[in-house]
Structures are given as C-alpha cells and as structure tokens.
Short mmCIF file of C-alpha atoms in Angstrom, two decimals:
data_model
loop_
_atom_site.label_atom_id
_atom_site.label_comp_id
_atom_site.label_asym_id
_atom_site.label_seq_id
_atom_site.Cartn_x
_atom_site.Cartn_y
_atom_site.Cartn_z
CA UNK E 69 268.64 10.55 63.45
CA UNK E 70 270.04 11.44 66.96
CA UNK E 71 273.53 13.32 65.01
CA UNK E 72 270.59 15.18 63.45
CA UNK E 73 268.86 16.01 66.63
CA UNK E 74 271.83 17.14 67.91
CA UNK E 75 273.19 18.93 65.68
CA UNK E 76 269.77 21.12 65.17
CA UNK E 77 270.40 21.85 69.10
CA UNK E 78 273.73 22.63 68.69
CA UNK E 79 273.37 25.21 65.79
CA UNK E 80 270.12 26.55 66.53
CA UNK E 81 270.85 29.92 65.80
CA UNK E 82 271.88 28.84 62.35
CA UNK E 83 269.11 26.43 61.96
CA UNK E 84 266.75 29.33 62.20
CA UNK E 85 268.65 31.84 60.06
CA UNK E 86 269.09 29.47 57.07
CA UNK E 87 265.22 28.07 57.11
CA UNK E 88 264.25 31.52 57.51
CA UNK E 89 265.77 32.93 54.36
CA UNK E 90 264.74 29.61 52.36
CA UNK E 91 261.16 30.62 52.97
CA UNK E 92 262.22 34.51 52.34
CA UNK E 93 263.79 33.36 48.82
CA UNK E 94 261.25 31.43 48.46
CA UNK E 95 258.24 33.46 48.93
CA UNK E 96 259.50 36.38 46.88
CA UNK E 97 259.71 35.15 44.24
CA UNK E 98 255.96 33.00 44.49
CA UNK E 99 254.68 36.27 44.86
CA UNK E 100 256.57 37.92 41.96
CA UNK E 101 256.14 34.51 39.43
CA UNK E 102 252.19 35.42 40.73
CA UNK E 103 252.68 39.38 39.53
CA UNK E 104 254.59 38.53 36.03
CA UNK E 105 252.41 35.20 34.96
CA UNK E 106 248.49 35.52 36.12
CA UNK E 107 247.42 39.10 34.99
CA UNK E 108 248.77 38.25 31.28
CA UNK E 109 247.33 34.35 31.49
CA UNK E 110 243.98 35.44 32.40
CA UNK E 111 243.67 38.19 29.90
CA UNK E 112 244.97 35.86 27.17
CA UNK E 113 243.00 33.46 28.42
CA UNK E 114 239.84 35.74 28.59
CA UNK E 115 240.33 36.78 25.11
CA UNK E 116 241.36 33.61 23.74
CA UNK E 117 244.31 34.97 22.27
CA UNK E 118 247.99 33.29 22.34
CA UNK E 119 246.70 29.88 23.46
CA UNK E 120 249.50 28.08 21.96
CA UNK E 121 251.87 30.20 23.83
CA UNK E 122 250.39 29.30 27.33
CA UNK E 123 249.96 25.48 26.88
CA UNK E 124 254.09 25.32 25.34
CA UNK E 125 255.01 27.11 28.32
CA UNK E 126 254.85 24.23 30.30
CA UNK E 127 256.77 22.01 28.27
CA UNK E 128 259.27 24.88 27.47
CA UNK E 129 260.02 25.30 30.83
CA UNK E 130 260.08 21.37 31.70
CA UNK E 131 263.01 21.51 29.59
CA UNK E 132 264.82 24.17 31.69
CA UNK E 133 266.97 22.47 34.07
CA UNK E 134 267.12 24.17 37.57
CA UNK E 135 270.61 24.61 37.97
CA UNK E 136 271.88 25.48 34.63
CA UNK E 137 269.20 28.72 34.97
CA UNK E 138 270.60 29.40 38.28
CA UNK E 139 274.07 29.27 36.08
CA UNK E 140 272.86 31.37 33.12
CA UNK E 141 271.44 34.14 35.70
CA UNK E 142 274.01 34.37 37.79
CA UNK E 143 276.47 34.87 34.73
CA UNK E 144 274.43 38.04 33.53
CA UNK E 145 276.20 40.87 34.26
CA UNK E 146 274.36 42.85 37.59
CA UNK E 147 273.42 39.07 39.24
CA UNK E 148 276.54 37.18 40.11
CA UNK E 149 277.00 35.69 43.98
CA UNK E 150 273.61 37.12 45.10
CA UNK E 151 269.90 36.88 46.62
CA UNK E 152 268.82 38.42 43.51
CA UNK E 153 270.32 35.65 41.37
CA UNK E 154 268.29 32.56 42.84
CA UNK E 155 264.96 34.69 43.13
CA UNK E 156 265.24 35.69 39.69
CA UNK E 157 266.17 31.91 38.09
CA UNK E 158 263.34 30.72 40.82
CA UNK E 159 260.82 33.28 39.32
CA UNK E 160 261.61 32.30 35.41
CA UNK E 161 261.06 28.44 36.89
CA UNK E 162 257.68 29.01 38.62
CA UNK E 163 255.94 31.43 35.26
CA UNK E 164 255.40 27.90 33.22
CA UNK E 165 253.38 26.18 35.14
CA UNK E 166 251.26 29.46 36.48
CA UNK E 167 250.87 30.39 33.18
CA UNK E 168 249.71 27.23 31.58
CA UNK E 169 247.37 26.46 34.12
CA UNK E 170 245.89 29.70 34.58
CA UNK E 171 245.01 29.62 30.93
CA UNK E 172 244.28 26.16 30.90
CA UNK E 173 241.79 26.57 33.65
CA UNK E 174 240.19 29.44 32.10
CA UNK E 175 239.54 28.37 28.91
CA UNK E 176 238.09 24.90 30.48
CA UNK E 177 235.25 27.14 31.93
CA UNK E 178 231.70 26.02 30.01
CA UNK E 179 231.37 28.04 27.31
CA UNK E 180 227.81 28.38 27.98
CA UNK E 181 227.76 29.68 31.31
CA UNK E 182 229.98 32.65 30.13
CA UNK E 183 227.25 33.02 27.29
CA UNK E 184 224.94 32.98 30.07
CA UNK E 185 226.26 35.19 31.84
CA UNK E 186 226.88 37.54 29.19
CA UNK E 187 222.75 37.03 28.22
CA UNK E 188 222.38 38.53 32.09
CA UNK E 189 224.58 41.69 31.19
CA UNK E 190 227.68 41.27 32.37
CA UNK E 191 230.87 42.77 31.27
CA UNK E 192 234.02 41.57 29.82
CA UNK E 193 235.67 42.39 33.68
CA UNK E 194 232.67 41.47 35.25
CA UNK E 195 232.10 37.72 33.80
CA UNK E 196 236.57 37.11 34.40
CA UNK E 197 236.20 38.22 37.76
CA UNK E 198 232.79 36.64 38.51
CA UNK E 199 232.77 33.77 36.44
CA UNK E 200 235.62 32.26 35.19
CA UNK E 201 238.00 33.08 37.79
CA UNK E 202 235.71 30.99 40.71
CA UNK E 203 235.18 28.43 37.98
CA UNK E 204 238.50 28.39 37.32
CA UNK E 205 240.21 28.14 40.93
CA UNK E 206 241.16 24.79 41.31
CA UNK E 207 243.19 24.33 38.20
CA UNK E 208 244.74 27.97 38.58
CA UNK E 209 245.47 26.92 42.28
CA UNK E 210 247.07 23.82 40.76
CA UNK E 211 249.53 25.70 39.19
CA UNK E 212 250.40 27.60 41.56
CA UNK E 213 250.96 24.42 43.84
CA UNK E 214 253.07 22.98 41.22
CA UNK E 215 255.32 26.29 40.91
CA UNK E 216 255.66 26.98 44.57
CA UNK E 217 257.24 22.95 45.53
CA UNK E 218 259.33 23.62 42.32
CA UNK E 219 260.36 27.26 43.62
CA UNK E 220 261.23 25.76 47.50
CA UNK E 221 262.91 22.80 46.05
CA UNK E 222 265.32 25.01 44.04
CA UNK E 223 266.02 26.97 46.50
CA UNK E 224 268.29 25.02 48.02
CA UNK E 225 270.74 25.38 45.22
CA UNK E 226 270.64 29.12 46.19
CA UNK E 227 273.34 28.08 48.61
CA UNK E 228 276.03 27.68 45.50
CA UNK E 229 275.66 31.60 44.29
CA UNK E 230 275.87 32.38 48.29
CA UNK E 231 272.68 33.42 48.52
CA UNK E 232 271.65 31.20 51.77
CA UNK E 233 268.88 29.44 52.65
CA UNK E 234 268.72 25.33 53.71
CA UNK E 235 270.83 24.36 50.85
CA UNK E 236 274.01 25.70 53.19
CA UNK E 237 274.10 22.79 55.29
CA UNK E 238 274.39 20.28 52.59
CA UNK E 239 276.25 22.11 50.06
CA UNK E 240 278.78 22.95 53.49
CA UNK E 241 278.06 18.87 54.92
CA UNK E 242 279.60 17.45 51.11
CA UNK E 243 282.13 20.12 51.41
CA UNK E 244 283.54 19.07 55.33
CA UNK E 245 282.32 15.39 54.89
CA UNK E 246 279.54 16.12 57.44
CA UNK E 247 276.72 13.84 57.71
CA UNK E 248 274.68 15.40 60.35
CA UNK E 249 275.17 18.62 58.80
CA UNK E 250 274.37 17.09 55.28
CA UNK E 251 271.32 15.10 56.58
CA UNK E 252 269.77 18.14 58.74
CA UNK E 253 269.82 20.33 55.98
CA UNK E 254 268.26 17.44 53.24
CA UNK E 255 265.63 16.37 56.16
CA UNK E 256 264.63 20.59 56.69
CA UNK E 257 264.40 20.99 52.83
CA UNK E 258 262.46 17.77 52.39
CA UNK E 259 259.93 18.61 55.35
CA UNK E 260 259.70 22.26 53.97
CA UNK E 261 258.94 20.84 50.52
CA UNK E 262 256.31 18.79 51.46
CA UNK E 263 254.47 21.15 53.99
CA UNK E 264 253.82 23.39 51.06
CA UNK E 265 252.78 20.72 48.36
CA UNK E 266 250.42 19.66 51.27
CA UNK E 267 249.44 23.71 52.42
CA UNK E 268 248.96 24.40 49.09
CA UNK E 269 247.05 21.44 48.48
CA UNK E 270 244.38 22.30 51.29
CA UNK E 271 244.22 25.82 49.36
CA UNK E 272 243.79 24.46 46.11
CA UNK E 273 240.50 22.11 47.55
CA UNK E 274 239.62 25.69 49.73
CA UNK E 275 238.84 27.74 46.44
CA UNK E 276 237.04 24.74 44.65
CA UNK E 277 233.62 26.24 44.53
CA UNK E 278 231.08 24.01 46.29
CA UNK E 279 228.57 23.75 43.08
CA UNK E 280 231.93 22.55 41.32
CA UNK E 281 232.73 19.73 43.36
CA UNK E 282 229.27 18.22 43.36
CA UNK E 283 229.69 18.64 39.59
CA UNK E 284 233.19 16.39 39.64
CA UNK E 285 231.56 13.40 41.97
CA UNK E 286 228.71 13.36 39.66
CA UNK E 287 231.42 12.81 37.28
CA UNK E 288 233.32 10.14 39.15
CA UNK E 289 229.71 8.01 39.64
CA UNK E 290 229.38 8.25 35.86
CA UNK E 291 233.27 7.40 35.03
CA UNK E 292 232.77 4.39 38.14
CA UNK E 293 229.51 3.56 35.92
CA UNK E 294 231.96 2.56 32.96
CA UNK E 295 232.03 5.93 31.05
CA UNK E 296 235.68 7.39 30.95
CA UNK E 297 235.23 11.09 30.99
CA UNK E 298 237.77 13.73 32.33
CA UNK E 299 240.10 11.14 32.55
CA UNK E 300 242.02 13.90 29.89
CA UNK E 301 241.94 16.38 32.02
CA UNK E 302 243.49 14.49 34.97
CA UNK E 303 246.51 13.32 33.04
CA UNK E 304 246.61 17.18 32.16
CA UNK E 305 246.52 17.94 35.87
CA UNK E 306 249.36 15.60 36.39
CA UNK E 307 251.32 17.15 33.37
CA UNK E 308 251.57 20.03 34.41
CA UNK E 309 252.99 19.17 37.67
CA UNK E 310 256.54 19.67 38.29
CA UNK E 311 258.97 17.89 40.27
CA UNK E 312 260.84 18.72 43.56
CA UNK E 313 263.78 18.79 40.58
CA UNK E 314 266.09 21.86 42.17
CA UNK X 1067 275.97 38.19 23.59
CA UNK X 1068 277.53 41.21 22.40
CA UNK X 1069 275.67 43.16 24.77
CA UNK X 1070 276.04 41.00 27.74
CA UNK X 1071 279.97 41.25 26.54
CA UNK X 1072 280.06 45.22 26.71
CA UNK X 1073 278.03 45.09 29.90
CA UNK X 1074 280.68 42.89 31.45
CA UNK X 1075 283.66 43.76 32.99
CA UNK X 1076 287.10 44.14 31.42
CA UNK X 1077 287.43 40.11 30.94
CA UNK X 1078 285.98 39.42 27.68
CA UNK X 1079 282.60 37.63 28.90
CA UNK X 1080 282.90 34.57 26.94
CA UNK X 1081 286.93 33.15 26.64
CA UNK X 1082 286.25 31.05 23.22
CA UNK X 1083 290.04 29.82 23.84
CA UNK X 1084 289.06 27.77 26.74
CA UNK X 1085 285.78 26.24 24.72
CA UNK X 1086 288.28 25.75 21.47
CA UNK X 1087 290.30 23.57 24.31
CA UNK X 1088 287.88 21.49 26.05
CA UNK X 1089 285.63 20.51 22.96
CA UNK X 1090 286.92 16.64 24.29
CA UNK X 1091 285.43 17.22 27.71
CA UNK X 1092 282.31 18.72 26.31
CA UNK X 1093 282.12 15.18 24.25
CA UNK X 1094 282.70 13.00 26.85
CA UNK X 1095 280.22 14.78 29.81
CA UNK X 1096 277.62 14.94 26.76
CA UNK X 1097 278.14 11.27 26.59
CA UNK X 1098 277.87 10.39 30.50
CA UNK X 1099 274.77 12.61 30.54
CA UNK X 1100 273.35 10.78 28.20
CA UNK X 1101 274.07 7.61 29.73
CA UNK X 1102 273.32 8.73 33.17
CA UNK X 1103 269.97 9.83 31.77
CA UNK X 1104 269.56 6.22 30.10
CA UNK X 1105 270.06 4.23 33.09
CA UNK X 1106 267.19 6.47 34.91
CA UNK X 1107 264.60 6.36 32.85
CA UNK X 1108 265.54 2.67 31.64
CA UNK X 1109 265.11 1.23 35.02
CA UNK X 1110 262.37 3.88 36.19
CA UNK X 1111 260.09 2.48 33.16
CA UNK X 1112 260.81 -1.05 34.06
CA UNK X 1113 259.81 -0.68 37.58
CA UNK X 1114 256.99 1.61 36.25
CA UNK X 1115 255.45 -0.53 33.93
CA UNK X 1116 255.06 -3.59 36.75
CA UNK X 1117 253.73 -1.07 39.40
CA UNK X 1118 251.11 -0.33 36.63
CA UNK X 1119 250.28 -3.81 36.13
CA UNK X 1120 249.77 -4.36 39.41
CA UNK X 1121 247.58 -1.28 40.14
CA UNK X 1122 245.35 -2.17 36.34
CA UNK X 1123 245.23 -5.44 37.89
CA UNK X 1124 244.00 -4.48 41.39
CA UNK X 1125 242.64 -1.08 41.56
CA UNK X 1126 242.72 -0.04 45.10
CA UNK X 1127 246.55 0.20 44.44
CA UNK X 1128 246.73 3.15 42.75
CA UNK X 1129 246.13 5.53 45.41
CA UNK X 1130 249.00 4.38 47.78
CA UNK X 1131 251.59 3.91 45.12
CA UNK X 1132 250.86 7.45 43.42
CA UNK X 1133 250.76 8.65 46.77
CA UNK X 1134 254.44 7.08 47.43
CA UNK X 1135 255.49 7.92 43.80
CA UNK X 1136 253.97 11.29 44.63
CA UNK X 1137 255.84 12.21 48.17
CA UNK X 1138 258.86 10.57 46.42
CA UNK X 1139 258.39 13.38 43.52
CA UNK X 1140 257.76 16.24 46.08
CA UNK X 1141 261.55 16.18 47.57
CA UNK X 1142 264.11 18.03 45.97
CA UNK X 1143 266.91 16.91 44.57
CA UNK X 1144 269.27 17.84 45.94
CA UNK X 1145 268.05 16.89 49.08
CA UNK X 1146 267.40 13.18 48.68
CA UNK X 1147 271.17 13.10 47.31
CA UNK X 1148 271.76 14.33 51.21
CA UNK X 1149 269.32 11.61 52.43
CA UNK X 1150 270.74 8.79 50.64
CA UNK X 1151 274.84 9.65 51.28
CA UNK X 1152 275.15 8.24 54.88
CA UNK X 1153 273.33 5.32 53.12
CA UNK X 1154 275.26 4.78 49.70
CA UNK X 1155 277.56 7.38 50.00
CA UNK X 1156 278.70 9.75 46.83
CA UNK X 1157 278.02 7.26 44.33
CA UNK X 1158 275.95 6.77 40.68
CA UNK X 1159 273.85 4.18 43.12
CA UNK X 1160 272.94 7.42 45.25
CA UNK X 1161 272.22 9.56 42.44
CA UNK X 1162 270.21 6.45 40.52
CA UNK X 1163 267.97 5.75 43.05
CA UNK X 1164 266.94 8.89 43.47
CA UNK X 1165 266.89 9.85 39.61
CA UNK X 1166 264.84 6.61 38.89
CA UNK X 1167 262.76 7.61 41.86
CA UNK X 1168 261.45 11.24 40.21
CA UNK X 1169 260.33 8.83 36.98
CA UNK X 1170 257.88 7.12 38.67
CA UNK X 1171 255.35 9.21 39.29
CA UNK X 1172 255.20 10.53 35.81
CA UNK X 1173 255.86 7.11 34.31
CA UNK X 1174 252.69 4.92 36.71
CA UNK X 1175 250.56 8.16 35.88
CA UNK X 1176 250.95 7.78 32.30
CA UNK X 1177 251.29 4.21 31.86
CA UNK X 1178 248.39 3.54 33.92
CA UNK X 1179 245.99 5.73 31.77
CA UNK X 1180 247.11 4.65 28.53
CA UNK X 1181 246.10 1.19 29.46
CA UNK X 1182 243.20 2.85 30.84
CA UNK X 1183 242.35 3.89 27.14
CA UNK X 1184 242.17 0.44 25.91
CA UNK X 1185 238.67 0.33 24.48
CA UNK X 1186 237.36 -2.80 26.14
CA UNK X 1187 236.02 -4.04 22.92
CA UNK X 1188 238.92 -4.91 21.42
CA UNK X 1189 240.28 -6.76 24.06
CA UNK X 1190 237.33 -8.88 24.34
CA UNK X 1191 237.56 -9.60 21.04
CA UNK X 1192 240.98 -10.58 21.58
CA UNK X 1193 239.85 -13.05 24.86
CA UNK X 1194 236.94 -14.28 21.86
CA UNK X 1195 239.60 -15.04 19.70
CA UNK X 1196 241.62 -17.02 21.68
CA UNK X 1197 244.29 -14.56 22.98
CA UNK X 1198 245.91 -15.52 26.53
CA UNK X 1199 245.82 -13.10 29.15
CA UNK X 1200 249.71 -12.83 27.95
CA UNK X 1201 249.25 -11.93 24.48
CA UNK X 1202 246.42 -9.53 25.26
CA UNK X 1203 249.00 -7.63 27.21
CA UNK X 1204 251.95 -7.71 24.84
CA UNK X 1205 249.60 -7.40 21.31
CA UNK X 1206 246.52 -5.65 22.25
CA UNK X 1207 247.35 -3.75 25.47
CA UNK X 1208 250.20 -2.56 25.18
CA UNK X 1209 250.36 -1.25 21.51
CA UNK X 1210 247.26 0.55 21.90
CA UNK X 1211 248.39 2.12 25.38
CA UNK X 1212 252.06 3.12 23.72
CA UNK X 1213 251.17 6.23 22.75
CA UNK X 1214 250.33 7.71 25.51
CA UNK X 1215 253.11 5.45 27.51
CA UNK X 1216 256.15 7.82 25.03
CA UNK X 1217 253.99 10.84 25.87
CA UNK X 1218 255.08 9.84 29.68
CA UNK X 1219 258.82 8.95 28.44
CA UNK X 1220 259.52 12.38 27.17
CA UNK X 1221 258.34 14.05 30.03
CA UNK X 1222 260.10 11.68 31.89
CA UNK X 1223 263.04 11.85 29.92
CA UNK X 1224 263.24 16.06 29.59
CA UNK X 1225 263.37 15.99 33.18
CA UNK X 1226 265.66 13.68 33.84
CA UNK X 1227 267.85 15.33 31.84
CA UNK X 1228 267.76 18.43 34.09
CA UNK X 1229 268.27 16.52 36.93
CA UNK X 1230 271.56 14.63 35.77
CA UNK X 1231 272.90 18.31 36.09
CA UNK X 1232 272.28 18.22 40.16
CA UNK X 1233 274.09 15.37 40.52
CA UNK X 1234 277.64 17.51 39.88
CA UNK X 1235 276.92 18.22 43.23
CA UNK X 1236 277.80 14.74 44.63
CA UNK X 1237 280.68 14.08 42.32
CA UNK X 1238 279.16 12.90 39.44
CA UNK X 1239 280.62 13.76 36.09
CA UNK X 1240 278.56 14.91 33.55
CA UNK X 1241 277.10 18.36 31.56
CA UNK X 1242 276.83 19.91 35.17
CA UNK X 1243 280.28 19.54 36.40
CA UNK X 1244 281.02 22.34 34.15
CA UNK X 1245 278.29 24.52 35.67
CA UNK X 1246 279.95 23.40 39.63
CA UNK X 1247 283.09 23.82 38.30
CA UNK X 1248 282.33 27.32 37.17
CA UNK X 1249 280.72 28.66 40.10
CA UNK X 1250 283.59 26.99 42.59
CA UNK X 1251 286.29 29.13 40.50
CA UNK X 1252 283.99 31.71 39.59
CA UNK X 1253 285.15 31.52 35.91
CA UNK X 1254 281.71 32.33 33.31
CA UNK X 1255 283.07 30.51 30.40
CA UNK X 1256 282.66 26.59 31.47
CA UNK X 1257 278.99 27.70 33.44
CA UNK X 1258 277.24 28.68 30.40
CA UNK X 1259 279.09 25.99 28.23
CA UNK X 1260 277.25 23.40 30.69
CA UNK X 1261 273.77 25.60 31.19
CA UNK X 1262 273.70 25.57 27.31
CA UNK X 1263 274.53 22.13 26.66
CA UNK X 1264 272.25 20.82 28.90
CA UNK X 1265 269.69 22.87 27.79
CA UNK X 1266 270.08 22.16 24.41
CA UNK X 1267 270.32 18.57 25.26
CA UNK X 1268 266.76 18.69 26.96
CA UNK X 1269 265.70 20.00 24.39
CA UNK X 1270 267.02 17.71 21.51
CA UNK X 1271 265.40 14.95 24.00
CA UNK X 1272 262.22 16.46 23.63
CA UNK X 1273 262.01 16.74 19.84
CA UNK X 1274 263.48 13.66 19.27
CA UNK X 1275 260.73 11.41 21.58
CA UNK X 1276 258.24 13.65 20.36
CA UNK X 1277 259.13 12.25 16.36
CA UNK X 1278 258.74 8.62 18.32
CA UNK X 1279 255.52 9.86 19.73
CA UNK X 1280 254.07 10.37 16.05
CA UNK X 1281 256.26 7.32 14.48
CA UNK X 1282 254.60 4.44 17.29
CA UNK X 1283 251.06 6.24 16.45
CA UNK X 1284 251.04 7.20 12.85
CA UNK X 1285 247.18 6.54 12.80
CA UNK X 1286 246.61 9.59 15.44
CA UNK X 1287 248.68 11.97 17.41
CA UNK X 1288 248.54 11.70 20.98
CA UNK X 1289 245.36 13.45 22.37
CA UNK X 1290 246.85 17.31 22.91
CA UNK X 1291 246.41 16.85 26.62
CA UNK X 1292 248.44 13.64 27.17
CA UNK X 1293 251.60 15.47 25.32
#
C-alpha cells in the first residue's frame, strides 16, 4: 500500500494523464454504443419487430471475448496501434447489452396502459416518448450500467494497441517486474470500475418513476407473502449483466 | 477476407504458411483453454453451490454474499491479475482465483433461484414420505432446480472462456497467447488465429451446454428468461 502511495506521488503527472484518457476512451465510446444501439432498440421495440434479434444480442455478445475483439479490430486495415482501435472494439462490446435491455424494457411496459394511452389520443411518438420510455427507464438504465463497467473494464487492455489509458501501468509493471507500478494501475482501474457500476447505479434508481417503485414493493409484500412473481424478471436483470471481463 | 486482403498493405493479410505450421500449437493452447476453463468453472460451481445452500438455508445471507460476489464481478480482469501478483505472483493460482471469482456471482444468482423454483409441494411431499433433509436435497431439490442451475453454467462457462484469453497477459499459455504474441511482434496472422479460435470456442461452449440445458429438462425448456 505505501509503494503505491508513493509511487502515485512520484508520477503524478502520469497518474493524471493515463486516468484521464481511460475515462476519455471510455466515455466515447458510452456515448457512441448510446447513438448506434438505443434509437434502433426502441423503434424495434416500439413496433415489435426483430425481437429475437434484441434478446440474442446479449448472449451473442457474451460470447465475444474482450481481447480477441480488441485483436480482430485492430487487425482491420485503417485501425492498427490506435485510440480508434479500443473505442471501436469497446463500442461493438457495450451495443449487446444496450440493445437487449432497451428492448427488453420496452416491451415489458403493460400492454394496457399503451392501449390506454392510445384510447386518450396519443401518437405512435407520443406514447414511446411519454409512455414507454419513463416506464421503461430502469431496465434501459440497466443496460446501460451493465455496458458502461464492461466498456471501463476493457479499457485497460487499450494499453496493448498503445492507445493509453490505466492499463499502461500494469501492462508496463509485468513488463519491468514493477509491483507498485502494477498494483497502482490495477487499484485505479478497480476504483474507476466500481465508481461507475455504483454512479450508474444511483442513475438507474434516479429515472425509476415514483408510481413504478410503489408498484415493485407492492410486489415484494406479495412475493414476501409466499407468491413468487417477478422473480423471472430479476434473474433476467442479472443476465444481462456483464462482467468487469476486459 | 478478400477485401480486407486488397485493403491491406503489400504483405498478404493472412500468411496461411505460418497457420499450415503451427496447427500443433493451435491443438495444444485449444487444449489448455479448455482445461483452464474447466478448473474455473469446476471449482467456481463447487464453492457456488455451498454459498447457495447456505443463503436457501438462512436468507438474510444473500444480500452480503451477492454483494461480495457482485463487487468481486465489477473489477476487471485484468486488474485483479495486478492485485493478486505481489500476492501469488504470475501463476495459474493468480489467474484461478480470480477466474473462479467472476463465476460466482452468476453461478449463487442462478443456483439460488432455481432452488427458489422448487414448488414447495413436492418437497413436502417428499418430508411426508419419509425423505431426509439429505435426500430432499440430492432427489427433489436439486433435479428440479438443474435446469435453471446449466442455464447459469453456460453463462458461466461462455464467459469464462473469454476470460482465459486475458490471462496471456500474465504468462499463461493458452488461445490468447497467440493474440499477445501477435500484438508484441505486430505480426496479423497468429492474432486473428487466437481471436477466432477463441471465439469459436465460446461459441461451441454455448451450443454445446445449451443441448445439456434441453437433455437434463426434456419435460420443458428453461423459462426464455433464465437462458
């Protein structure tokens, strides 16, 4: 712990530099897995079309592993030793579970309150934007959660197509034997990883609509009561959740 | 690939001489992956299936050991490698504990629920009709939950599988010492060989526990969601 300390003091230029382009990396390409996955979820979603599609995107992309996409992308001609090579294998890593929830979520919505509030006169738009998306927060949020600890844990392994970031120090600490390089860098990627599953977290409970939440302890009293329902839907919620992997 | 090879430089993109050559490598790093992978989930369902004993057993467990499980799941790979080193150093004991350690979460979740699922019917008629507490576990419980346990193993497995790759990084030999051994000389051939492999090994995982899936519960397919 105190090589740690020190080191951090010693290098604190580089300390700064490397954290700041993990969160760079990492936040690019969150917000382009965001533009590519949610508009065509929620419209498939709305529709109803291409539901098999969403829900195997999940377990299609469980089966990538991390670094052999970081391999394939930085093979393809154009990516090579690069930023662009780990934000675009982070961004194909972080669409699954975005996608799958998104839909997911959507398409959990009550049926009959989007009857309902087609009965009042709303409009395709109208009841996605109104309707199912607030209905549909939490589990969309979920995904996101899921994709963003994936996309910061994989980050690190940015640092083997030189494209910086925390993985440095303990790609660099196995290379030159160095511990407190080694463990600064694992102890920084660690921290970062769980300050977003947590940040996120607080966001995903933030957009759970109030009327939603009494719904779900209502729920809970029953399920405490002896009857078992949504316990599908919570190994669902855990299924879709994606390891630190990287 | 013809197009990637045109795009490419002048070096042809894929040099087929090199795969013809190392076809006994490719065997024996399919191999270690597979054993590597083994181990992992092996030991991460044995530990799994007591932690979800416990927790059936006494309920208020299941928060702080998901919650452990859970924080355990959160860190990347790559970085509890780093964690463990000064401790075990660059050994398959530093990248076991921390493979068997992304299992458990998945594993306890799944486990847990499946015996969760046990109508309580049938296991009170299985207490009427004389069963221990033993054999209620091992012939009632258990069978019933086993569907839904697999469901957790191929998850379990699929990632695993991915993981294994990481552990190149440490000195491990397997599918991804290829993919580090690519990068470090810059040479294309032996990184795809090892992204595809592994990929393709994933893959095979994931049909292959999915035909167990259907074969331990021939009377129903796992509910769609458990999958």
């Amino acid at each position: 712990m105190n090589g740690v300390l020190e080191f951090i003091a010693d290098h604190r230029a580089e300390v700064v530099q490397h954290t700041w382009e993990h969160i760079q990396i990492a936040a690019i390409s969150l917000l382009l897995t965001l533009a590519v996955a949610l508009p065509p979820a929620l419209w498939l979603a709305h529709t109803g079309r291409g539901g098999f599609l969403a829900i195997n995107a999940s377990n299609i992309g469980r089966a990538l592993p991390s670094l052999a996409i970081i391999a394939v992308v930085f093979s393809l001609p154009g990516f090579g030793l690069s930023k662009s090579t780990v934000i675009f294998a982070l961004v194909l890593l972080g669409i699954p579970p975005v996608l799958t929830n998104a839909y997911v979520g959507v398409r959990a919505v009550d049926r009959d309150v989007v009857e309902a509030a087609r009965g009042m006169g709303m409009r395709g738009m109208e009841i996605l934007r109104g309707v199912e998306l607030p209905l549909a927060a939490p589990v969309i949020m979920a995904g996101v959660r899921t994709a963003a600890v994936q996309i910061v844990a994989t980050a690190t392994l940015g640092a083997l197509v030189a494209a910086g970031g925390l993985g440095v120090f303990i790609i660099d600490g196995i290379a030159l034997q160095d511990t407190a390089r080694l463990v600064t860098g694992a102890l920084l990627v660690a921290l970062l990883a769980i300050v977003i599953d947590l940040g996120f977290g607080a966001l995903e409970r933030a957009v759970t609509p109030t009327g939603l939440t009494v719904t779900q302890r209502g729920e809970q009293a029953a399920r405490r009561g002896g009857a078992r329902r949504g316990r599908g839907d919570q190994v669902l919620a855990d299924q879709t959740r994606r390891s630190g992997a990287g | 690939m013809n197009l990637l090879a045109q795009a490419g430089s002048g070096q042809p993109f894929i040099d087929w001489s090199w795969i013809a050559d190392h076809t006994d490598d490719m065997t024996a790093r399919t191999v270690k992956h597979i054993i590597f992978t083994g181990i992992a989930v092996g030991l991460g369902f044995a530990i799994s299936l007591v932690l979800s004993l416990v927790i059936v057993r006494y309920r208020w467990t299941y928060g702080p050991i998901t919650g452990v499980a859970g924080l355990l799941y959160t860190i990347p790979s790559l970085a509890l490698f780093g964690l463990l080193i000064p401790i075990t150093g660059f050994t398959v004991t530093t990248a076991e504990i921390a493979l068997v350690s992304y299992t458990l979460l998945i594993l306890i979740r799944n486990t847990v629920a499946g015996l969760d699922g046990v109508p309580s019917d049938v296991r009170e008629a299985a207490v009427g009709m004389g069963f221990s507490p033993l054999q209620v576990l091992v012939k009632v419980d258990l069978p019933l939950a086993l569907p839904v346990i697999v469901a957790g193993l191929r998850v379990a497995t699929v990632t695993t599988i991915g993981l294994v790759t990481v552990t190149a990084l440490i000195g491990m030999e397997n599918l991804g010492t290829f993919i580090t051994d690519g990068l470090q000389r810059l040479f294309i051939t032996p990184v795809l060989v090892g992204a595809v492999l592994s990929i393709a090994l994933a893959v095979a995982a994931d049909i292959a526990l999915l035909g167990v899936q259907r074969l331990v519960a021939p009377w129903t397919r796992a509910p769609e969601e458990a999958r």
